[in-house]
Structures are given as C-alpha cells and as structure tokens.
Short mmCIF file of C-alpha atoms (C1' of nucleotides) in Angstrom, two decimals:
data_model
loop_
_atom_site.label_atom_id
_atom_site.label_comp_id
_atom_site.label_asym_id
_atom_site.label_seq_id
_atom_site.Cartn_x
_atom_site.Cartn_y
_atom_site.Cartn_z
CA UNK A 28 -19.87 -84.53 10.83
CA UNK A 29 -19.88 -87.41 8.39
CA UNK A 30 -16.37 -87.58 6.97
CA UNK A 31 -17.03 -87.28 3.25
CA UNK A 32 -14.57 -85.27 1.24
CA UNK A 33 -17.45 -83.44 -0.42
CA UNK A 34 -18.69 -82.39 2.99
CA UNK A 35 -15.29 -81.08 3.97
CA UNK A 36 -14.86 -79.29 0.68
CA UNK A 37 -18.28 -77.64 0.93
CA UNK A 38 -17.79 -76.14 4.36
CA UNK A 39 -14.27 -75.15 3.42
CA UNK A 40 -15.48 -73.33 0.32
CA UNK A 41 -18.05 -71.52 2.38
CA UNK A 42 -15.46 -70.50 4.96
CA UNK A 43 -12.90 -69.30 2.46
CA UNK A 44 -15.68 -67.48 0.66
CA UNK A 45 -16.36 -65.46 3.77
CA UNK A 46 -12.69 -64.83 4.28
CA UNK A 47 -12.40 -63.49 0.76
CA UNK A 48 -15.36 -61.27 1.32
CA UNK A 49 -13.76 -59.66 4.34
CA UNK A 50 -10.73 -59.04 2.18
CA UNK A 51 -12.83 -57.11 -0.28
CA UNK A 52 -12.81 -59.89 -2.81
CA UNK A 53 -15.74 -61.76 -4.22
CA UNK A 54 -17.18 -64.42 -1.99
CA UNK A 55 -17.70 -66.66 -4.99
CA UNK A 56 -14.09 -66.23 -5.96
CA UNK A 57 -13.16 -67.59 -2.59
CA UNK A 58 -15.38 -70.58 -3.05
CA UNK A 59 -13.94 -71.31 -6.45
CA UNK A 60 -10.41 -71.03 -5.19
CA UNK A 61 -11.18 -73.21 -2.18
CA UNK A 62 -12.61 -75.94 -4.36
CA UNK A 63 -9.57 -75.95 -6.59
CA UNK A 64 -7.18 -75.70 -3.70
CA UNK A 65 -8.36 -78.99 -2.25
CA UNK A 66 -8.52 -80.76 -5.57
CA UNK A 67 -5.50 -82.19 -7.27
CA UNK A 68 -5.09 -81.73 -10.98
CA UNK A 69 -6.93 -79.63 -13.52
CA UNK A 70 -10.66 -79.09 -13.08
CA UNK A 71 -13.02 -77.90 -15.78
CA UNK A 72 -15.18 -74.83 -15.49
CA UNK A 73 -18.33 -76.87 -15.55
CA UNK A 74 -17.13 -79.23 -12.88
CA UNK A 75 -16.45 -76.24 -10.70
CA UNK A 76 -19.91 -74.84 -11.36
CA UNK A 77 -21.46 -78.22 -10.60
CA UNK A 78 -19.37 -78.73 -7.50
CA UNK A 79 -20.44 -75.41 -6.05
CA UNK A 80 -24.01 -75.34 -7.40
CA UNK A 81 -23.11 -72.12 -9.08
CA UNK A 82 -23.98 -70.82 -12.51
CA UNK A 83 -21.43 -71.17 -15.30
CA UNK A 84 -21.58 -67.45 -15.86
CA UNK A 85 -20.62 -66.65 -12.32
CA UNK A 86 -17.78 -69.13 -12.33
CA UNK A 87 -16.56 -67.72 -15.60
CA UNK A 88 -16.60 -64.21 -14.23
CA UNK A 89 -14.92 -64.99 -10.96
CA UNK A 90 -12.32 -67.34 -12.28
CA UNK A 91 -11.19 -64.82 -14.81
CA UNK A 92 -10.56 -62.32 -12.06
CA UNK A 93 -8.96 -65.03 -9.95
CA UNK A 94 -6.63 -65.81 -12.81
CA UNK A 95 -5.75 -62.17 -13.24
CA UNK A 96 -4.82 -62.05 -9.58
CA UNK A 97 -2.74 -65.19 -9.87
CA UNK A 98 -4.94 -67.29 -7.64
CA UNK A 99 -5.51 -69.91 -10.28
CA UNK A 100 -4.01 -70.74 -13.61
CA UNK A 101 -5.64 -71.92 -16.76
CA UNK A 102 -4.45 -75.15 -18.24
CA UNK A 103 -4.89 -76.41 -21.74
CA UNK A 104 -5.15 -80.10 -22.28
CA UNK A 105 -4.60 -80.78 -25.91
CA UNK A 106 -7.44 -82.53 -27.59
CA UNK A 107 -9.87 -80.96 -25.16
CA UNK A 108 -11.35 -77.57 -25.78
CA UNK A 109 -12.62 -77.13 -22.28
CA UNK A 110 -10.78 -74.76 -19.93
CA UNK A 111 -9.15 -76.38 -16.96
CA UNK A 112 -7.94 -74.66 -13.85
CA UNK A 113 -5.58 -75.30 -10.99
CA UNK A 114 -5.12 -73.41 -7.74
CA UNK A 115 -1.85 -71.66 -7.00
CA UNK A 116 -0.10 -73.55 -4.25
CA UNK A 117 2.09 -70.74 -2.98
CA UNK A 118 -0.08 -68.69 -0.68
CA UNK A 119 2.56 -66.04 -0.08
CA UNK A 120 2.59 -65.32 -3.76
CA UNK A 121 -1.14 -64.79 -3.62
CA UNK A 122 -1.01 -62.47 -0.68
CA UNK A 123 1.68 -60.41 -2.28
CA UNK A 124 -0.19 -60.15 -5.54
CA UNK A 125 -3.50 -59.20 -3.99
CA UNK A 126 -1.86 -56.73 -1.65
CA UNK A 127 -0.06 -54.99 -4.45
CA UNK A 128 -3.29 -54.75 -6.35
CA UNK A 129 -5.09 -53.18 -3.42
CA UNK A 130 -2.18 -50.94 -2.65
CA UNK A 131 -2.23 -49.55 -6.15
CA UNK A 132 -5.95 -48.89 -6.09
CA UNK A 133 -6.45 -47.73 -2.54
CA UNK A 134 -3.21 -46.17 -1.53
CA UNK A 135 -2.70 -44.09 -4.63
CA UNK A 136 -6.27 -42.99 -4.37
CA UNK A 137 -5.82 -41.88 -0.78
CA UNK A 138 -2.68 -39.91 -1.60
CA UNK A 139 -4.50 -38.23 -4.43
CA UNK A 140 -7.40 -37.32 -2.19
CA UNK A 141 -5.11 -35.70 0.34
CA UNK A 142 -3.25 -33.82 -2.34
CA UNK A 143 -6.43 -32.44 -3.86
CA UNK A 144 -7.78 -31.44 -0.51
CA UNK A 145 -4.59 -29.57 0.31
CA UNK A 146 -4.77 -27.74 -2.99
CA UNK A 147 -8.37 -26.76 -2.53
CA UNK A 148 -7.69 -25.21 0.84
CA UNK A 149 -7.67 -21.43 0.78
CA UNK A 150 -4.02 -20.55 0.24
CA UNK A 151 -1.97 -18.41 2.57
CA UNK A 152 -4.88 -18.17 4.94
CA UNK A 153 -4.06 -17.50 8.55
CA UNK A 154 -7.45 -18.56 9.89
CA UNK A 155 -6.97 -20.98 12.71
CA UNK A 156 -9.19 -23.61 11.15
CA UNK A 157 -7.39 -23.50 7.85
CA UNK A 158 -4.00 -23.73 9.48
CA UNK A 159 -5.17 -26.64 11.55
CA UNK A 160 -6.68 -28.48 8.59
CA UNK A 161 -3.50 -28.03 6.62
CA UNK A 162 -1.43 -29.39 9.49
CA UNK A 163 -3.60 -32.47 9.69
CA UNK A 164 -3.49 -33.08 5.97
CA UNK A 165 0.28 -32.85 6.02
CA UNK A 166 0.36 -35.31 8.87
CA UNK A 167 -1.89 -37.70 6.97
CA UNK A 168 0.27 -37.35 3.90
CA UNK A 169 3.45 -38.32 5.66
CA UNK A 170 1.63 -41.13 7.42
CA UNK A 171 0.50 -42.54 4.10
CA UNK A 172 4.00 -42.38 2.74
CA UNK A 173 5.34 -44.27 5.72
CA UNK A 174 2.68 -46.92 5.39
CA UNK A 175 3.52 -47.21 1.75
CA UNK A 176 7.18 -47.82 2.42
CA UNK A 177 6.32 -50.26 5.14
CA UNK A 178 3.96 -52.28 3.00
CA UNK A 179 6.43 -52.32 0.16
CA UNK A 180 9.10 -53.61 2.47
CA UNK A 181 6.98 -56.39 3.84
CA UNK A 182 5.75 -57.33 0.39
CA UNK A 183 9.24 -57.74 -0.95
CA UNK A 184 10.37 -59.83 1.97
CA UNK A 185 11.54 -62.58 -0.32
CA UNK A 186 14.42 -60.40 -1.39
CA UNK A 187 15.62 -60.16 2.18
CA UNK A 188 16.23 -63.71 3.29
CA UNK A 189 19.81 -63.50 4.37
CA UNK A 190 19.22 -60.13 5.95
CA UNK A 191 16.21 -61.02 8.02
CA UNK A 192 18.24 -62.74 10.69
CA UNK A 193 18.83 -59.40 12.31
CA UNK A 194 15.25 -58.28 12.01
CA UNK A 195 13.33 -58.83 15.24
CA UNK A 196 10.04 -58.50 13.39
CA UNK A 197 10.66 -61.64 11.45
CA UNK A 198 12.98 -63.72 13.51
CA UNK A 199 10.42 -66.30 14.50
CA UNK A 200 8.97 -66.87 11.07
CA UNK A 201 10.34 -70.14 9.72
CA UNK A 202 12.92 -69.48 7.07
CA UNK A 203 11.43 -71.79 4.50
CA UNK A 204 8.23 -69.77 4.68
CA UNK A 205 10.10 -66.62 3.85
CA UNK A 206 12.09 -67.98 0.97
CA UNK A 207 9.43 -67.62 -1.66
CA UNK A 208 9.82 -66.20 -5.11
CA UNK A 209 7.43 -64.32 -7.31
CA UNK B 8 -11.59 -25.45 -7.39
CA UNK B 9 -12.71 -22.50 -5.33
CA UNK B 10 -10.60 -22.62 -2.18
CA UNK B 11 -13.24 -22.75 0.52
CA UNK B 12 -12.53 -24.89 3.53
CA UNK B 13 -15.99 -26.43 3.25
CA UNK B 14 -15.20 -27.47 -0.29
CA UNK B 15 -11.96 -29.10 0.76
CA UNK B 16 -13.62 -30.79 3.69
CA UNK B 17 -16.41 -32.18 1.53
CA UNK B 18 -14.23 -33.82 -1.06
CA UNK B 19 -11.93 -35.05 1.66
CA UNK B 20 -14.81 -36.67 3.51
CA UNK B 21 -15.93 -38.34 0.33
CA UNK B 22 -12.46 -39.65 -0.39
CA UNK B 23 -11.82 -40.97 3.08
CA UNK B 24 -15.27 -42.52 2.99
CA UNK B 25 -14.27 -44.56 -0.02
CA UNK B 26 -11.01 -45.51 1.59
CA UNK B 27 -12.84 -46.76 4.65
CA UNK B 28 -15.16 -48.75 2.46
CA UNK B 29 -12.32 -50.58 0.81
CA UNK B 30 -11.08 -51.38 4.28
CA UNK B 31 -14.35 -53.06 5.10
CA UNK B 32 -15.50 -50.21 7.28
CA UNK B 33 -18.54 -48.05 6.87
CA UNK B 34 -18.26 -45.35 4.27
CA UNK B 35 -20.17 -42.98 6.54
CA UNK B 36 -17.76 -43.69 9.33
CA UNK B 37 -14.98 -42.52 7.07
CA UNK B 38 -16.83 -39.33 6.29
CA UNK B 39 -17.47 -38.63 9.94
CA UNK B 40 -13.88 -39.23 10.86
CA UNK B 41 -12.66 -37.09 7.99
CA UNK B 42 -14.81 -34.20 9.06
CA UNK B 43 -13.55 -34.37 12.60
CA UNK B 44 -9.98 -34.89 11.52
CA UNK B 45 -9.88 -31.56 9.74
CA UNK B 46 -11.70 -29.69 12.46
CA UNK B 47 -10.04 -28.45 15.58
CA UNK B 48 -11.81 -28.84 18.87
CA UNK B 49 -14.93 -30.71 19.91
CA UNK B 50 -17.78 -30.96 17.45
CA UNK B 51 -21.34 -31.85 18.35
CA UNK B 52 -23.22 -34.74 16.82
CA UNK B 53 -25.69 -32.45 15.16
CA UNK B 54 -23.02 -30.29 13.67
CA UNK B 55 -21.49 -33.39 12.16
CA UNK B 56 -24.83 -34.46 10.76
CA UNK B 57 -25.41 -31.02 9.34
CA UNK B 58 -21.90 -30.76 7.95
CA UNK B 59 -22.27 -34.01 6.07
CA UNK B 60 -25.96 -33.74 5.18
CA UNK B 61 -26.44 -36.97 7.01
CA UNK B 62 -29.20 -38.08 9.37
CA UNK B 63 -28.61 -37.87 13.10
CA UNK B 64 -29.36 -41.55 13.41
CA UNK B 65 -26.67 -42.51 10.98
CA UNK B 66 -24.09 -40.28 12.62
CA UNK B 67 -25.02 -41.69 16.01
CA UNK B 68 -24.60 -45.25 14.76
CA UNK B 69 -21.32 -44.68 13.00
CA UNK B 70 -19.72 -42.53 15.60
CA UNK B 71 -20.41 -45.07 18.28
CA UNK B 72 -18.59 -47.70 16.29
CA UNK B 73 -15.86 -45.20 15.49
CA UNK B 74 -15.45 -44.52 19.18
CA UNK B 75 -15.27 -48.23 19.94
CA UNK B 76 -12.48 -48.52 17.39
CA UNK B 77 -10.66 -45.58 18.89
CA UNK B 78 -11.06 -43.35 15.86
CA UNK B 79 -12.77 -40.62 17.79
CA UNK B 80 -13.33 -39.82 21.41
CA UNK B 81 -16.31 -38.39 23.15
CA UNK B 82 -15.88 -35.23 25.12
CA UNK B 83 -18.10 -33.83 27.82
CA UNK B 84 -18.28 -30.11 28.17
CA UNK B 85 -19.78 -29.30 31.51
CA UNK B 86 -22.88 -27.25 31.32
CA UNK B 87 -23.69 -28.72 27.93
CA UNK B 88 -25.51 -31.99 27.59
CA UNK B 89 -24.70 -32.46 23.96
CA UNK B 90 -22.08 -35.04 22.97
CA UNK B 91 -18.94 -33.66 21.45
CA UNK B 92 -16.35 -35.56 19.51
CA UNK B 93 -12.76 -35.21 18.46
CA UNK B 94 -10.73 -37.23 15.99
CA UNK B 95 -7.79 -39.26 17.16
CA UNK B 96 -4.63 -37.61 15.91
CA UNK B 97 -2.36 -40.64 16.01
CA UNK B 98 -3.05 -42.56 12.84
CA UNK B 99 -0.76 -45.44 13.76
CA UNK B 100 -2.85 -46.06 16.80
CA UNK B 101 -5.92 -46.28 14.61
CA UNK B 102 -4.34 -48.68 12.17
CA UNK B 103 -3.19 -50.91 14.97
CA UNK B 104 -6.57 -50.92 16.60
CA UNK B 105 -8.52 -51.65 13.45
CA UNK B 106 -6.06 -54.30 12.36
CA UNK B 107 -6.30 -56.11 15.66
CA UNK B 108 -10.05 -56.04 15.39
CA UNK B 109 -10.02 -57.53 11.94
CA UNK B 110 -7.38 -60.02 12.88
CA UNK B 111 -9.51 -61.33 15.70
CA UNK B 112 -12.57 -61.70 13.55
CA UNK B 113 -11.07 -62.89 10.33
CA UNK B 114 -7.97 -64.73 11.25
CA UNK B 115 -9.46 -66.78 14.04
CA UNK B 116 -12.35 -67.58 11.80
CA UNK B 117 -10.06 -68.81 9.03
CA UNK B 118 -8.09 -71.02 11.41
CA UNK B 119 -11.31 -72.49 12.71
CA UNK B 120 -12.51 -73.21 9.19
CA UNK B 121 -9.34 -75.06 8.33
CA UNK B 122 -9.46 -77.02 11.53
CA UNK B 123 -13.05 -78.11 11.00
CA UNK B 124 -12.37 -79.07 7.42
CA UNK B 125 -9.44 -81.20 8.47
CA UNK B 126 -11.58 -82.94 11.04
CA UNK B 127 -14.38 -83.63 8.63
CA UNK B 128 -12.05 -85.30 6.18
CA UNK B 129 -12.41 -89.07 6.13
CA UNK B 130 -9.77 -90.24 8.62
CA UNK B 131 -6.94 -92.60 7.81
CA UNK B 132 -8.04 -92.63 4.21
CA UNK B 133 -5.38 -93.44 1.65
CA UNK B 134 -7.33 -92.15 -1.34
CA UNK B 135 -5.17 -89.83 -3.35
CA UNK B 136 -7.65 -87.01 -3.24
CA UNK B 137 -8.03 -87.20 0.51
CA UNK B 138 -4.28 -87.28 1.06
CA UNK B 139 -3.88 -84.33 -1.24
CA UNK B 140 -6.63 -82.30 0.42
CA UNK B 141 -5.13 -82.97 3.82
CA UNK B 142 -1.72 -81.85 2.63
CA UNK B 143 -3.13 -78.61 1.33
CA UNK B 144 -5.07 -77.94 4.50
CA UNK B 145 -1.94 -78.48 6.57
CA UNK B 146 -0.11 -76.10 4.31
CA UNK B 147 -2.82 -73.51 4.70
CA UNK B 148 -2.78 -73.95 8.43
CA UNK B 149 0.91 -73.28 8.80
CA UNK B 150 0.61 -70.38 6.41
CA UNK B 151 -2.06 -68.80 8.55
CA UNK B 152 0.05 -69.21 11.63
CA UNK B 153 2.98 -67.51 9.97
CA UNK B 154 0.82 -64.66 8.83
CA UNK B 155 -0.51 -64.33 12.32
CA UNK B 156 2.93 -64.04 13.84
CA UNK B 157 3.97 -61.61 11.18
CA UNK B 158 0.98 -59.35 11.67
CA UNK B 159 1.42 -59.44 15.41
CA UNK B 160 5.02 -58.43 15.03
CA UNK B 161 4.27 -55.53 12.79
CA UNK B 162 1.41 -54.40 14.98
CA UNK B 163 3.58 -54.27 18.04
CA UNK B 164 6.30 -52.31 16.32
CA UNK B 165 6.20 -49.59 18.95
CA UNK B 166 7.82 -51.97 21.37
CA UNK B 167 10.79 -52.34 19.07
CA UNK B 168 12.18 -48.88 18.60
CA UNK B 169 15.75 -49.42 19.68
CA UNK B 170 15.88 -52.73 17.90
CA UNK B 171 14.62 -51.60 14.53
CA UNK B 172 17.93 -50.11 13.55
CA UNK B 173 19.07 -53.51 12.46
CA UNK B 174 15.88 -54.36 10.68
CA UNK B 175 16.12 -53.73 6.93
CA UNK B 176 12.35 -53.77 6.64
CA UNK B 177 11.98 -50.64 8.67
CA UNK B 178 15.21 -48.79 8.31
CA UNK B 179 13.83 -46.05 6.12
CA UNK B 180 10.78 -45.31 8.19
CA UNK B 181 11.40 -42.12 10.17
CA UNK B 182 11.96 -42.95 13.78
CA UNK B 183 9.48 -40.43 15.11
CA UNK B 184 6.77 -42.19 13.14
CA UNK B 185 7.54 -45.47 14.79
CA UNK B 186 7.75 -44.27 18.33
CA UNK B 187 4.05 -44.32 19.07
CA UNK B 188 2.35 -45.69 22.12
CA UNK B 189 -1.01 -47.30 22.60
"C1'" DA C 14 -22.58 -77.40 -43.79
"C1'" DG C 15 -24.96 -78.84 -39.69
"C1'" DG C 16 -24.86 -79.60 -34.98
"C1'" DA C 17 -22.97 -80.24 -30.39
"C1'" DA C 18 -20.22 -78.56 -26.62
"C1'" DC C 19 -17.98 -74.95 -24.86
"C1'" DG C 20 -17.23 -70.06 -22.48
"C1'" DT C 21 -18.96 -65.35 -22.41
"C1'" DT C 22 -22.14 -61.69 -22.19
"C1'" DT C 23 -26.28 -59.42 -20.85
"C1'" DA C 24 -30.53 -58.22 -18.96
"C1'" DA C 25 -33.28 -59.18 -15.09
"C1'" DT C 26 -33.62 -60.78 -10.27
"C1'" DA C 27 -32.52 -61.53 -5.78
"C1'" DG C 28 -30.23 -60.34 -1.71
"C1'" DA C 29 -27.89 -57.75 1.33
"C1'" DT C 30 -26.69 -53.47 3.47
"C1'" DA C 31 -26.76 -48.67 4.42
"C1'" DC C 32 -29.55 -44.84 5.24
"C1'" DT C 33 -33.44 -42.11 6.51
"C1'" DA C 34 -37.38 -40.28 8.92
"C1'" DA C 35 -39.98 -40.48 12.67
"C1'" DA C 36 -41.15 -42.15 17.09
"C1'" DC C 37 -39.20 -42.72 21.45
"C1'" DG C 38 -36.88 -42.20 25.95
"C1'" DA C 39 -34.01 -39.59 28.74
"C1'" DT C 40 -32.15 -35.49 30.74
"C1'" DA C 41 -31.74 -30.79 32.10
"C1'" DC C 42 -33.73 -26.39 32.51
"C1'" DT C 43 -37.60 -23.06 33.85
"C1'" DA D 5 -44.29 -30.68 36.82
"C1'" DG D 6 -43.91 -29.27 32.17
"C1'" DT D 7 -41.25 -28.46 28.21
"C1'" DA D 8 -37.43 -28.27 25.18
"C1'" DT D 9 -33.34 -30.45 23.56
"C1'" DC D 10 -30.66 -34.11 23.16
"C1'" DG D 11 -29.21 -39.15 21.41
"C1'" DT D 12 -30.99 -43.68 20.26
"C1'" DT D 13 -33.85 -47.09 18.25
"C1'" DT D 14 -36.71 -48.99 14.79
"C1'" DA D 15 -39.20 -49.95 10.87
"C1'" DG D 16 -39.32 -48.93 6.24
"C1'" DT D 17 -36.95 -47.59 1.95
"C1'" DA D 18 -33.50 -47.06 -1.21
"C1'" DT D 19 -29.22 -48.38 -3.18
"C1'" DC D 20 -25.95 -51.24 -4.57
"C1'" DT D 21 -23.86 -55.58 -5.79
"C1'" DA D 22 -23.76 -60.41 -6.66
"C1'" DT D 23 -25.93 -63.97 -9.03
"C1'" DT D 24 -28.69 -66.27 -12.25
"C1'" DA D 25 -30.82 -67.84 -16.60
"C1'" DA D 26 -30.83 -67.52 -21.16
"C1'" DA D 27 -29.21 -65.86 -25.48
"C1'" DC D 28 -25.14 -65.56 -27.99
"C1'" DG D 29 -20.78 -66.35 -30.47
"C1'" DT D 30 -17.08 -69.68 -31.31
"C1'" DT D 31 -14.81 -73.71 -32.05
"C1'" DC D 32 -14.57 -78.38 -33.06
"C1'" DC D 33 -16.35 -82.62 -34.80
"C1'" DT D 34 -18.84 -85.62 -38.27
#
DNA sequence: AGGAACGTTTAATAGATACTAAACGATACT
DNA sequence: AGTATCGTTTAGTATCTATTAAACGTTCCT
C-alpha cells in the first residue's frame, strides 16, 4: 500500500464496480460513480475515461444511464462545451431511486407472470394437481403483494420521521440518516 | 392460451427463471424451483430434467445450490434410491435466507473495500482532494452501517410480531404473513 | 467555410458464464 | 460378481453481454 490518492481511487472503483454488478447494474457504471464520488467538483467525460482507462464510448453509455438513475448529474460550465459530471452525495436517494426502478421492472413482471399462469390453468378443474397449483399461485400472489407494500413502505421512509420513534425496526438508525428528501 | 397445466407450468418456470436472474441467481434455478413449487409431492431429479428439457447435470448443479439456500429440500423415499425434491412453501423464509446470503457476500465486501481505500489514502494529508475523498469515504461507511442495521431489522421481522402494531412501516401487512419462523 | 474538439453510435471483439453431453463413480438389485 | 440405474463431474461449446475502436454527426472557434 503506497498511499497515493490514485491508488486508493483505483481500488475503490474496482470494489464499487463489483458491488454494482451484484446489484444488477453495470460494473463500469460503478467504477464511474466511484471515481466521481471521491472527486470534488465537476469532472469531464474524457477525464473519467482517462482516469479509469476506459473507452469514451463506454463512459458515455454508462454515465447516461447513471444520470437517468440519479447517480450523477451533468453540469454545464459556460464557455466550455464539454460535459461535466458530479456524483450524487445522498446515498439514500440513490438507493431509493434504484430500488424503485427495479421494483417497477421486476415486481410488476412477477405479478404479471403469476396472473398469466393462473389464467392458463384449466378452469374449474378438480384434479388434485390443478387445485394444488392454483393454491400455490394464489399464495405467491399474496406474497408478492405483501412484499410490494413492504418495499414501498421502506422506500418512503423519509415521510415517516416523526412516526418512526415507535417503530422497533428503525429505532436504532440515527435520525439524521432517516431525514432525507427526494 | 390452451389451459393445460403443462402450459401454465412452462410459462411460469420461464417467468420465475427471469425473476431469479434479476436477483442474481441462476435462471435455471428459478425454473427448477418454479416447477417444484407448482407440483405437489416429491419429484425426482430426472423428472425435473425431463419437465424442463434440461440436462441432468444442470439440474443437479442448480438443485444443490437451491437446497443450500433452502429453496427446496431433498426427500428420501425408502426403497427408492433416486433423489426426490420438494419446494419450500414459505416464501418469506426463502427471501430471508437469500437476503442473508447476499448480505454476507456483498455487504461485508463493500465495507472492506471502503476500509481499505481509507487506509490507502495518504495519511494526515491536508490536500483538498484528499480531505474531500476521506469525507466521502466516511460518509459511505456510515451509510453502509445504517443499511446493514436496517436490513437486519427487516430480516428478523418474525421476532417482532407483537411489536409491529406500533410500526407504521408494517401496519398494513397482514399479520399472518409476518408470523413466520425460521 | 474549414478545422478542431467534443459526445454518440455502431459494428466487431473479447470475455465471462451457463449449459450440455458424455464419461465416471457409486449404489442397489439379481 | 455382474449389471442396471442413479447423481456428479468435467471438458467442451454455445450464448450472452460488456467493451472497444473507429466512424460519425455536431458544435464551436478562427
């Protein structure tokens, strides 16, 4: 370990890249975000590419998605036609945004799958296997709905604040961490 | 749509497969679980393979991992040396198990990354960029710890039960859904 | 207008991962 | 013991996705 900030930034980018990957996001997006997160002030697309030894094209692609997800924001400096970027500082905001995104894609899809499967089951059939399958699908359906409500509740935690005092789930989370706004 | 149970099972397996994939699990594992979930009683490995048009090897691989995660359980029928499997019925149990698994892998890894990055920063350096990077890393660190506590709390919800009445986050989740045991 | 400095797109490549088929080892039955 | 029936392992293949390099279009500057 040789205590250069480039060194630290490199291994950090790598680590966050892996973390992103396990979250179903692009590894490169993680690297880009990590670089920006440690760097104060606006950074140009080409500086990012250079700093990560990554092609401009890839940075362009990933940073656009990152911007859409609210991980970074584009900044215009007048008199400069380059695009500059900054990392979002509020990590709760990021989590909420990404979670909502995934929830929309994955949860709705799952509900749809269950619904279609239920419909394509032979109707009014008294076969044991059909009855059993239907029971399980119903169970899955209500499970998904509960998860949905639960996720929604957790994701909108910032609206709770005053109420959370009585909630054992959250009691030990520092208040200032909870008081975030979208 | 032609109302055969095979039809329903097929599209269901496909759908759950995709869902698993977006959760970072094997698509095939999702298919296997889906098949078992809709089928009552023990099913042999070869029947699963046949039912999904999948190789024995692949089923063997995926079902072992599925068993480790508690998605399915192996069943011995005496007088039969084949392996039979059944799907776990309690979906909350599954979620908890998988989440814990991921938390161990991913969360601990992230914390370690942050820690190492902090250590490899030039020490006692008053450069603006170093000070800034350190501030951000500290912020990330405390964020991760909060997330950790939060996830742990949610994952151990079954221990709450009586207490959840006062918790706005969970009030509208049916009680019977919460009262699950590991 | 000509040219330089951008970001984006695209077509091709590289890389990783999942899956298969077949060989293998083990176990139970005759 | 020999054989048939399992599940597992492995080595190869296929598939899919991320990434690059280069062409492209645009904007700004002189």
